[in-house]
Amino acid sequence: METETKKKTKEEKSFQRKLLWRFLKGSKLFFIISMLTAAVAALADMVSPQIIRMAVDNALGGKEADLPAYVQALVDRFGGFSYLGEHIWIMAVAILIVAGVKVLAQYCFRVYNTKGAETLTKTMRDQLFGHIERLPYAWHARHRTGDIIQRCTSDIDTMKRFVSEQMTSIFRILVLLALSLGFMISMNWKLTLIAMAPVPWIILRSFYFHKKIGAAFLDCDENEGKLSAMAQENLTGVRVVRAFGRERYEKDRFEAQNEYYTSLWMKLARPMSRFWSVSDVLSGIQIMLIVVFGSVYCIRGEMLPGAYIAFLSYGAIMTWPIRMLGRMISEMSKAGVSIDRVAYIMEAEEEQEHGLALAAPMDRDIAFEHVSFGYEGSPEILHDVSFTMQAGTTLGILGGTGSGKSTMMLLLDKLYELPEGGGRITIGGVDVKDIETGHLRKNIAMVLQEPYLFSRSIAENIGITEQDMPMERIREAASAACLDETVESFQKGYDTFVGERGVTLSGGQKQRAAIARALTQKAPIMILDDSLSAVDTETDARIRGALEARFGSASILLISHRITTLSKADKILVLDHGRIVEQGSHDELRQAGGIYQKICEIQSGSAEEVATA
Ligand SMILES: Nc1ncnc2c1ncn2[C@@H]1O[C@H](COP(=O)(O)OP(=O)(O)OP(=O)(O)O)[C@@H](O)[C@H]1O
Ligand SMILES: [Mg+2]
């Protein structure tokens, strides 16, 4: 999954802004409260040095104060500076009260910020998962699971941090900077100018740094995705890895990727360290400027000692935010990358109803009319495929590997859509494009070529097609799929827990569980894509018998490489490199002198026996 590194277009930016806004639903109020409380805390930070200044210069120093009217009024209410000078503890209490307000504001900030952050993360996860669930099958086939998972976890986390830490911090820093600037200018504008001299430099540097480092972060993120995809794929394919003794090879491959990924971070270490060290020096210079020039102004009598102390306090208070501003901006580049990566998923179009969304009856004839299809970016696979299948009959499909059998089924189930000019697939004369997707899929029970079982109990796996399916129906389906006896022989029966992807079941048991699952759907159309390949011929025959007996009225599409499986079908299609080369009944085809006859002869023995039985 490649993320575009090109400059974001206006539409992309506006999409991302809207996306963030949508994600903020439910957490906005929390963030507003947290920002307000952050502003109160910043204000409290600013007020303490002013009280100290008044205590030193006016209350103790006895100098005339030039204060705003409301502050003067407050001082007068407490008896004026001469009284406060004799009762200095009142000013100490005032500092304590301000500190108390700050603690309270900070407490509220943490609480509401955490609430906001967690609500935001939940909303993001829910929306992302919901969206991914609704994305077309074709999209999933194109993307790696490990990468999608990374986007749903660490990228979501980065976005959370962006809003709950970086945005609020930047707001807080800006408030703090604005307030301290205001207070400092009111005390001595010349010293303020000197003290602020390094600030634009610090901010510009971090800006430049953040721009440069963005590409490197993107590279790191993409390689982390590759690494987790590799690990995930390996865990999924653990059987293959073990069976072929490829542990060493896979370990080396993982290590190489891991080393490359680590080296990317290592490469970042130097510029990052340089950046932080220089930032430290700059902050030191800032304090030094205040100390040097402040002392000069004090000696010259242009500034009072209390104001000097307050200046130093502001300088110290600002050191942290100015340095953080650099960090926040540089971390924002990471968030930008994550937003890109999450937006990439959210931008993908959900499965759409492109037709009339009819709830057409499905127990009708199925027809492929001049169907030609190729996967995106690949050559054409199906060439002008046309056939009709009568409702309630069984259609067998035989064809070499890669001839396009599964593709035909995916097209029928609208898991891939036929492009314009690619022919038509109809059920009862209605184009599948015009049949509502949910309705279509509910009425087509599909057993995929590679059955997938969830790590849940056997009963849950079979009854997955409906919520709270009664046990009776599960048993009934299992018995039609000849799985009943096997399950009964397990110690925990239907409650037996199936290992991840069904590893604790045999291939044939897995296939039968998948068939049972499809049977619970009681659909008028059933697709068995090579679904009997892993069961022995006897069970194969029993399952087909049971299917016929119980689901005689259903239209069954039966893909198989086994002649015995296909022989009883009403009609058989032979597919060769995406073209239908033969069609007819078993009896017609086995004497037609084509591929079917050849395969019949190769598989002779048992095929002939069954056919003539
Ligand atoms: N998602 C995909 N993207 C691109 N090409 C694909 C995709 N899925 C399948 N193909 C290609 O399409 C061709 C037909 O695949 P399909 O799965 O339909 O074959 P099949 O007849 O079912 O084969 P088999 O008997 O082995 O199951 C193959 O060459 C395959 O490589
Ligand atoms: Mg197939």
XYZ file of C-alpha atoms and ligand atoms in Angstrom:
645
model
C 0.000 0.000 0.000
C 1.852 3.074 -1.089
C 1.232 6.446 0.464
C 1.581 9.293 -1.949
C 4.469 11.530 -1.033
C 3.443 14.225 -3.484
C 2.132 17.497 -2.195
C -1.352 17.223 -0.836
C -3.960 18.650 -3.118
C -6.584 21.060 -1.847
C -9.233 18.327 -1.949
C -7.061 15.958 0.055
C -6.436 18.603 2.685
C -10.093 19.483 2.914
C -10.982 15.779 3.114
C -8.526 15.331 5.985
C -9.878 18.364 7.815
C -13.425 17.075 7.464
C -12.281 13.641 8.541
C -10.680 15.009 11.721
C -13.839 16.970 12.407
C -15.913 13.825 11.975
C -13.595 11.900 14.286
C -13.922 14.677 16.894
C -17.638 14.040 17.208
C -18.356 13.386 20.888
C -14.974 14.557 22.136
C -15.059 18.207 21.032
C -16.618 19.459 24.286
C -14.020 17.614 26.363
C -11.251 19.239 24.376
C -12.822 22.698 24.633
C -13.038 22.342 28.434
C -9.494 21.031 28.590
C -8.234 23.971 26.528
C -10.071 26.463 28.720
C -8.625 24.916 31.855
C -5.192 24.934 30.211
C -5.598 28.661 29.622
C -6.549 29.174 33.282
C -3.459 27.226 34.373
C -1.287 29.352 32.064
C -2.779 32.521 33.496
C -2.105 31.300 37.036
C 1.495 30.667 35.981
C 1.750 34.284 34.899
C 0.178 35.792 38.003
C 2.564 34.426 40.687
C 5.653 36.365 39.456
C 3.499 39.518 39.470
C 2.570 39.002 43.123
C 6.233 38.436 43.978
C 7.140 41.561 42.043
C 4.566 43.632 43.955
C 5.744 42.142 47.233
C 9.382 43.059 46.518
C 8.965 46.426 44.788
C 5.802 47.912 46.277
C 4.980 46.217 49.558
C 8.542 45.770 50.848
C 10.404 48.281 48.652
C 7.805 50.991 49.185
C 7.962 52.157 45.579
C 4.967 53.755 43.847
C 3.070 51.150 41.906
C 1.779 51.711 38.393
C -0.922 49.061 38.305
C -4.117 48.540 36.320
C -7.129 49.958 38.173
C -8.658 46.581 39.036
C -5.392 45.322 40.570
C -4.975 48.548 42.520
C -8.578 48.242 43.761
C -7.840 44.713 44.946
C -4.663 45.857 46.730
C -6.628 48.696 48.384
C -9.250 46.265 49.634
C -6.508 44.485 51.545
C -5.339 47.750 53.103
C -2.878 49.030 50.481
C 0.819 48.203 49.955
C 2.048 49.708 53.247
C -0.309 47.447 55.205
C 0.622 44.458 53.011
C 4.302 45.235 53.625
C 3.732 44.811 57.330
C 1.582 41.714 56.773
C 3.544 40.058 54.020
C 1.924 36.693 54.803
C -1.199 37.939 52.975
C 0.801 38.016 49.756
C 2.192 34.570 50.522
C -1.385 33.330 50.931
C -2.269 34.994 47.610
C 0.533 33.035 45.941
C -0.784 29.869 47.565
C -4.299 30.571 46.302
C -3.004 31.152 42.767
C -1.017 27.921 43.006
C -4.207 26.181 44.194
C -6.120 27.519 41.198
C -3.365 26.276 38.917
C -3.404 22.799 40.469
C -7.174 22.621 40.123
C -7.078 23.845 36.529
C -4.351 21.344 35.697
C -6.306 18.544 37.320
C -9.389 19.429 35.263
C -7.221 19.731 32.167
C -5.833 16.212 32.631
C -9.250 14.697 33.340
C -11.010 16.307 30.384
C -8.092 15.873 28.045
C -7.915 12.159 28.839
C -11.669 11.827 28.412
C -11.428 13.643 25.091
C -8.469 11.555 23.939
C -10.110 8.239 24.782
C -13.456 9.239 23.265
C -11.643 10.369 20.148
C -9.696 7.120 19.880
C -12.847 5.085 20.313
C -14.649 7.077 17.625
C -11.692 6.752 15.264
C -11.401 2.997 15.821
C -15.151 2.436 15.418
C -15.400 4.521 12.270
C -12.303 3.022 10.719
C -13.343 -0.545 11.470
C -16.887 0.089 10.226
C -15.517 1.605 7.046
C -13.072 -1.238 6.459
C -15.907 -3.728 6.899
C -17.824 -1.967 4.146
C -14.927 -1.722 1.697
C -15.181 -3.887 -1.398
C -13.568 -7.298 -1.436
C -11.355 -6.098 -4.299
C -9.872 -3.455 -1.995
C -9.046 -6.044 0.654
C -7.458 -8.295 -1.945
C -5.141 -5.433 -2.916
C -3.942 -4.537 0.569
C -1.863 -6.282 3.179
C -3.561 -7.081 6.476
C -0.495 -6.175 8.574
C -0.390 -2.740 7.027
C -4.102 -2.139 7.547
C -3.753 -3.210 11.174
C -0.867 -0.818 11.685
C -2.975 2.015 10.295
C -5.742 1.065 12.710
C -3.459 0.930 15.728
C -0.270 2.971 15.745
C -1.500 5.586 13.259
C -4.682 6.051 15.260
C -2.508 6.418 18.340
C -0.385 9.071 16.648
C -3.527 10.957 15.641
C -4.818 10.764 19.195
C -1.569 12.208 20.448
C -1.732 14.901 17.801
C -5.098 16.153 19.041
C -4.846 15.459 22.749
C -1.199 16.344 23.281
C 0.149 18.396 20.414
C -2.866 20.548 19.603
C -3.678 21.277 23.252
C -0.019 21.850 24.035
C 0.395 24.221 21.114
C -2.684 26.106 22.250
C -1.378 26.208 25.799
C 2.061 27.341 24.653
C 0.608 30.089 22.499
C -1.551 31.314 25.411
C 1.455 31.190 27.703
C 3.635 33.047 25.199
C 0.989 35.692 24.553
C 0.391 36.230 28.285
C 4.034 36.366 29.221
C 4.712 38.745 26.340
C 1.902 40.978 27.620
C 3.227 40.973 31.186
C 6.822 41.444 30.132
C 6.059 44.334 27.781
C 4.065 46.016 30.533
C 7.157 45.840 32.768
C 9.983 46.680 30.348
C 9.551 46.540 26.588
C 13.283 46.823 25.826
C 14.218 43.824 27.934
C 11.246 41.980 26.416
C 12.646 42.544 22.927
C 16.068 41.292 24.037
C 14.593 38.275 25.830
C 12.442 37.359 22.837
C 15.254 37.751 20.280
C 16.124 34.017 20.109
C 12.469 32.890 19.989
C 11.724 33.372 16.263
C 14.997 31.640 15.537
C 14.046 28.656 17.723
C 10.626 28.422 16.106
C 11.923 28.789 12.535
C 14.573 26.174 13.160
C 12.003 23.692 14.387
C 9.816 24.484 11.438
C 12.620 23.789 9.028
C 13.578 20.677 10.947
C 10.023 19.376 10.908
C 9.810 19.813 7.153
C 13.042 17.948 6.581
C 12.260 15.143 8.988
C 8.750 14.478 7.584
C 9.948 12.281 4.710
C 12.140 10.273 7.059
C 9.190 9.642 9.384
C 7.094 8.521 6.441
C 9.805 6.091 5.444
C 9.974 4.751 9.018
C 6.223 4.306 9.204
C 6.012 2.485 5.905
C 8.819 0.189 6.884
C 7.217 -0.526 10.230
C 4.127 -1.531 8.227
C 6.221 -3.840 6.070
C 7.787 -5.384 9.156
C 4.469 -6.092 10.862
C 2.997 -7.371 7.597
C 5.945 -9.742 7.323
C 5.485 -10.976 10.886
C 1.747 -11.354 10.401
C 2.113 -13.243 7.120
C 4.656 -15.537 8.732
C 2.426 -16.305 11.675
C -0.455 -17.027 9.315
C 1.724 -19.247 7.187
C 3.480 -20.921 10.098
C 2.562 -24.370 8.807
C 4.145 -23.737 5.430
C 7.241 -22.275 7.036
C 7.658 -25.290 9.307
C 6.754 -27.852 6.685
C 9.404 -26.599 4.298
C 11.994 -26.016 7.001
C 12.082 -22.341 6.035
C 12.418 -20.984 9.587
C 15.997 -19.912 9.004
C 15.225 -18.226 5.705
C 12.176 -16.427 7.115
C 14.136 -15.412 10.219
C 16.906 -13.966 8.059
C 14.387 -12.123 5.902
C 12.711 -10.688 8.992
C 16.045 -9.742 10.502
C 17.118 -7.967 7.331
C 13.926 -5.934 7.257
C 14.152 -5.303 10.999
C 17.722 -4.124 10.625
C 16.779 -1.791 7.802
C 13.906 -0.412 9.865
C 16.167 0.085 12.877
C 18.788 1.768 10.698
C 16.174 4.285 9.559
C 15.592 5.336 13.169
C 19.334 5.292 13.818
C 19.827 7.666 10.914
C 17.357 9.993 12.575
C 19.247 9.921 15.870
C 21.971 12.376 14.815
C 19.815 15.177 13.361
C 17.358 14.766 16.251
C 20.079 14.986 18.887
C 21.649 17.952 17.135
C 18.313 19.663 17.032
C 17.637 19.181 20.736
C 21.115 20.128 21.822
C 21.076 23.363 19.838
C 17.584 24.087 21.222
C 19.008 23.733 24.733
C 21.811 26.148 23.917
C 19.357 28.672 22.487
C 17.168 28.465 25.602
C 20.297 28.995 27.714
C 21.160 32.056 25.649
C 17.691 33.429 26.218
C 18.003 33.176 30.015
C 21.510 34.585 29.848
C 20.273 37.641 27.926
C 17.672 38.330 30.611
C 20.255 37.913 33.397
C 22.844 40.174 31.757
C 20.600 42.929 30.443
C 18.211 42.737 33.420
C 21.155 43.334 35.795
C 22.315 46.272 33.692
C 18.834 47.839 33.726
C 18.581 47.291 37.490
C 21.975 48.877 38.152
C 21.031 51.806 35.927
C 17.829 52.105 37.912
C 15.646 51.555 34.860
C 14.073 48.515 36.436
C 13.123 47.504 39.946
C 14.452 44.283 41.506
C 10.946 42.804 41.783
C 10.368 43.281 38.064
C 13.765 41.721 37.392
C 12.818 38.656 39.428
C 9.488 38.478 37.569
C 11.315 38.726 34.239
C 13.578 35.857 35.193
C 10.532 33.821 36.206
C 8.866 34.489 32.852
C 12.086 33.574 31.092
C 12.191 30.285 32.991
C 8.485 29.629 32.419
C 8.905 30.255 28.690
C 11.944 28.024 28.235
C 9.831 24.928 28.432
C 7.036 26.021 26.053
C 9.418 27.396 23.423
C 11.371 24.172 23.394
C 8.147 22.171 23.346
C 6.857 24.234 20.457
C 9.731 22.925 18.377
C 9.031 19.394 19.477
C 5.296 19.713 18.953
C 5.747 21.046 15.468
C 8.186 18.301 14.614
C 5.831 15.680 16.006
C 3.020 17.176 14.020
C 4.829 15.968 10.927
C 4.374 12.445 12.239
C 0.699 13.120 12.776
C 0.452 14.485 9.249
C 1.821 11.192 7.954
C -0.589 9.207 10.108
C -3.550 11.298 9.037
C -2.520 10.635 5.420
C -2.389 6.925 6.100
C -5.719 6.782 7.899
C -7.314 9.094 5.316
C -6.071 6.739 2.598
C -8.343 4.061 4.054
C -11.224 6.408 4.815
C -11.061 7.836 1.285
C -11.473 4.409 -0.298
C -14.961 4.089 -1.685
C -17.248 1.789 0.241
C -19.080 -0.911 -1.628
C -21.697 0.913 -3.621
C -24.979 -0.038 -5.148
C -24.387 0.909 -8.767
C -27.668 -0.461 -10.086
C -31.331 -0.419 -9.178
C -30.882 -2.391 -5.922
C -33.782 -4.713 -6.681
C -34.809 -7.550 -4.396
C -35.294 -9.803 -7.397
C -36.352 -13.430 -6.917
C -33.268 -15.597 -6.873
C -34.687 -19.043 -7.556
C -34.396 -18.381 -11.267
C -32.108 -19.261 -14.167
C -28.573 -17.945 -14.002
C -26.986 -16.694 -17.200
C -23.539 -15.437 -18.137
C -23.751 -13.380 -21.330
C -20.473 -12.664 -23.121
C -18.629 -12.153 -19.850
C -15.055 -10.926 -20.225
C -13.071 -9.905 -17.183
C -9.558 -9.204 -15.968
C -8.353 -8.053 -12.558
C -7.154 -4.496 -12.237
C -3.757 -4.168 -13.827
C -3.739 -7.791 -15.025
C -4.510 -9.263 -18.432
C -8.000 -10.523 -19.273
C -8.824 -13.810 -17.573
C -12.333 -14.648 -18.750
C -12.993 -14.364 -22.447
C -16.515 -14.110 -23.768
C -18.003 -16.636 -21.350
C -21.657 -17.427 -22.065
C -23.870 -20.118 -20.587
C -27.269 -20.576 -19.018
C -28.054 -22.618 -15.965
C -31.595 -23.641 -15.247
C -32.928 -22.907 -11.795
C -32.812 -25.874 -9.453
C -30.204 -27.746 -11.442
C -26.590 -28.487 -10.695
C -23.896 -27.017 -12.877
C -20.499 -28.603 -12.720
C -17.431 -26.594 -13.693
C -14.163 -28.208 -14.613
C -11.021 -26.405 -15.656
C -7.309 -26.209 -15.145
C -5.865 -24.171 -12.305
C -6.027 -20.502 -13.024
C -8.609 -20.934 -15.747
C -10.967 -18.508 -14.023
C -13.481 -20.721 -12.208
C -13.292 -18.966 -8.846
C -13.258 -15.624 -10.638
C -16.617 -16.486 -12.237
C -18.094 -17.174 -8.812
C -16.719 -13.953 -7.347
C -18.349 -12.075 -10.217
C -21.673 -13.803 -9.645
C -21.542 -12.832 -5.970
C -20.567 -9.262 -6.950
C -17.370 -9.512 -4.934
C -15.843 -8.068 -8.093
C -17.928 -6.006 -10.454
C -18.020 -6.489 -14.172
C -16.799 -3.364 -15.928
C -18.800 -1.639 -18.653
C -18.682 -3.678 -21.820
C -17.647 -6.806 -19.941
C -20.926 -8.576 -20.651
C -23.757 -9.368 -18.225
C -24.534 -11.837 -15.505
C -28.232 -12.284 -14.881
C -30.442 -14.125 -12.445
C -33.977 -14.562 -13.752
C -33.117 -12.043 -16.451
C -32.132 -9.341 -13.941
C -28.560 -8.087 -14.176
C -26.783 -8.825 -10.887
C -25.663 -5.193 -10.975
C -29.294 -4.259 -10.413
C -29.832 -6.732 -7.579
C -29.310 -5.300 -4.122
C -25.932 -6.618 -2.931
C -27.118 -7.715 0.505
C -30.089 -9.514 -0.996
C -27.888 -11.183 -3.598
C -25.334 -12.434 -1.075
C -27.973 -13.603 1.375
C -29.373 -15.763 -1.384
C -26.071 -17.157 -2.557
C -24.461 -19.552 -0.135
C -20.827 -19.633 -1.083
C -18.266 -22.068 0.148
C -14.979 -20.452 -0.735
C -12.105 -22.431 -2.126
C -10.103 -21.702 0.982
C -12.507 -22.108 3.874
C -11.872 -19.667 6.675
C -12.801 -20.511 10.218
C -12.711 -18.060 13.093
C -11.128 -18.898 16.422
C -14.485 -19.594 18.019
C -16.405 -22.792 18.747
C -17.534 -25.091 15.927
C -21.156 -24.176 16.607
C -20.370 -20.478 16.381
C -18.449 -21.022 13.162
C -21.322 -22.849 11.526
C -24.030 -20.553 12.845
C -22.221 -17.378 11.872
C -24.668 -16.530 9.077
C -27.328 -15.463 11.543
C -27.387 -14.122 15.063
C -28.412 -16.604 17.786
C -29.002 -19.449 15.388
C -30.811 -22.287 17.155
C -28.675 -25.360 17.798
C -31.152 -27.450 15.843
C -30.344 -25.710 12.593
C -26.634 -25.951 13.216
C -26.910 -29.702 13.799
C -29.098 -30.133 10.753
C -26.607 -28.341 8.517
C -23.676 -30.210 10.052
C -25.383 -33.500 9.429
C -26.049 -32.616 5.770
C -22.369 -31.773 5.443
C -21.459 -35.130 7.034
C -19.755 -33.351 9.890
C -22.147 -34.443 12.611
C -20.450 -37.688 13.569
C -16.998 -36.137 13.613
C -18.115 -33.316 15.881
C -19.932 -35.709 18.213
C -16.701 -37.629 18.593
C -14.956 -34.521 19.956
C -14.893 -34.301 23.722
C -16.660 -30.964 23.809
C -18.801 -31.590 20.733
C -20.072 -28.439 19.109
C -18.412 -26.336 21.798
C -14.977 -27.476 20.670
C -12.852 -24.424 20.166
C -11.421 -24.154 16.686
C -7.834 -22.869 16.708
C -6.957 -19.796 14.747
C -8.079 -20.189 11.109
C -9.194 -23.688 12.013
C -5.746 -25.185 12.548
C -7.064 -27.758 14.991
C -9.298 -29.285 12.333
C -8.250 -31.434 9.389
C -8.550 -30.024 5.881
C -11.632 -32.137 5.166
C -13.248 -31.205 8.503
C -12.650 -27.570 7.752
C -14.219 -27.896 4.327
C -17.238 -29.663 5.786
C -17.610 -27.007 8.481
C -17.582 -24.395 5.721
C -20.194 -26.353 3.766
C -22.359 -26.684 6.890
C -22.040 -22.948 7.419
C -23.224 -22.279 3.866
C -26.078 -24.754 4.275
C -27.487 -22.876 7.266
C -28.160 -20.040 4.862
C -30.846 -22.127 3.068
C -30.159 -20.097 -0.027
C -31.667 -20.830 -3.449
C -28.199 -20.645 -4.998
C -25.226 -22.511 -3.656
C -21.619 -22.354 -4.772
C -19.165 -25.062 -3.842
C -15.773 -23.908 -5.054
C -13.618 -26.987 -4.989
C -15.171 -27.574 -1.601
C -15.032 -31.320 -1.651
C -11.400 -31.642 -2.678
C -10.182 -32.542 0.778
C -12.823 -35.142 1.581
C -12.564 -38.750 0.456
C -14.660 -39.860 -2.494
C -17.107 -41.720 -0.277
C -17.828 -38.681 1.904
C -17.937 -36.574 -1.238
C -20.720 -38.789 -2.611
C -22.556 -38.777 0.744
C -22.440 -34.998 0.960
C -23.705 -34.608 -2.587
C -26.473 -37.107 -1.850
C -27.462 -35.181 1.263
C -27.374 -31.917 -0.635
C -29.586 -33.312 -3.339
C -32.057 -34.759 -0.870
C -32.380 -31.665 1.247
C -31.715 -28.929 -1.199
C -33.052 -30.442 -4.372
C -34.620 -27.156 -5.350
C -31.463 -25.103 -5.058
C -29.285 -24.164 -8.012
C -25.864 -25.564 -7.231
C -22.650 -24.448 -8.895
C -20.130 -27.143 -8.275
C -16.481 -26.532 -9.097
C -14.247 -29.529 -8.932
C -11.241 -31.223 -10.433
C -12.788 -34.608 -9.738
C -14.913 -36.240 -12.407
C -16.736 -38.304 -9.768
C -17.879 -35.129 -8.077
C -19.080 -33.596 -11.317
C -20.575 -36.609 -13.036
C -24.050 -36.254 -11.546
C -24.364 -32.590 -12.464
C -27.125 -31.713 -14.922
C -24.686 -29.789 -17.024
C -20.923 -29.464 -16.983
C -18.825 -26.597 -18.311
C -15.221 -27.153 -19.236
C -13.149 -24.034 -18.934
C -9.756 -23.655 -20.554
C -7.743 -20.470 -20.119
C -10.863 -18.443 -19.459
C -12.910 -19.816 -22.360
C -15.698 -22.348 -22.316
C -14.462 -25.095 -24.562
C -17.047 -27.778 -23.873
C -20.440 -28.013 -22.242
C -22.941 -30.798 -21.816
C -23.823 -33.676 -19.524
C -21.273 -36.163 -18.229
C -22.438 -38.779 -20.726
C -22.168 -36.381 -23.639
C -18.790 -35.018 -22.688
C -17.036 -38.258 -21.854
C -17.426 -39.276 -25.465
C -16.883 -35.880 -27.024
C -13.187 -36.429 -27.560
C -12.190 -33.232 -25.730
C -10.483 -32.272 -22.517
C -13.248 -33.799 -20.410
C -12.811 -37.194 -22.008
C -9.074 -37.009 -21.511
C -9.472 -36.161 -17.822
C -12.053 -38.914 -17.500
C -9.539 -41.373 -18.852
C -6.788 -40.151 -16.577
C -9.022 -40.376 -13.539
C -10.714 -43.450 -15.061
C -11.088 -46.157 -12.423
C -13.242 -44.573 -9.843
C -14.848 -42.077 -12.244
C -16.139 -44.759 -14.513
C -17.370 -46.787 -11.602
C -19.372 -43.911 -10.231
C -20.649 -42.867 -13.629
C -21.964 -46.266 -14.460
C -23.144 -47.046 -10.954
N -7.224 -10.734 -6.906
C -6.586 -11.065 -8.026
N -5.848 -10.159 -8.667
C -5.190 -10.457 -9.803
N -5.218 -11.653 -10.378
C -5.935 -12.609 -9.794
C -6.665 -12.370 -8.580
N -7.282 -13.508 -8.220
C -6.969 -14.407 -9.166
N -6.169 -13.880 -10.116
C -5.661 -14.540 -11.323
O -6.767 -14.878 -12.113
C -6.586 -16.128 -12.737
C -7.810 -16.991 -12.486
O -7.897 -17.263 -11.102
P -9.035 -18.157 -10.490
O -8.882 -18.138 -9.026
O -10.326 -17.745 -11.042
O -8.640 -19.579 -11.061
P -9.348 -20.961 -10.797
O -9.848 -21.450 -12.098
O -10.312 -20.865 -9.704
O -8.116 -21.851 -10.381
P -8.029 -23.051 -9.289
O -8.571 -24.261 -9.894
O -6.582 -23.180 -9.040
O -8.794 -22.600 -8.100
C -5.313 -16.701 -12.198
O -4.326 -16.557 -13.203
C -4.970 -15.835 -11.007
O -3.593 -15.658 -10.944
Mg -10.339 -21.449 -7.806
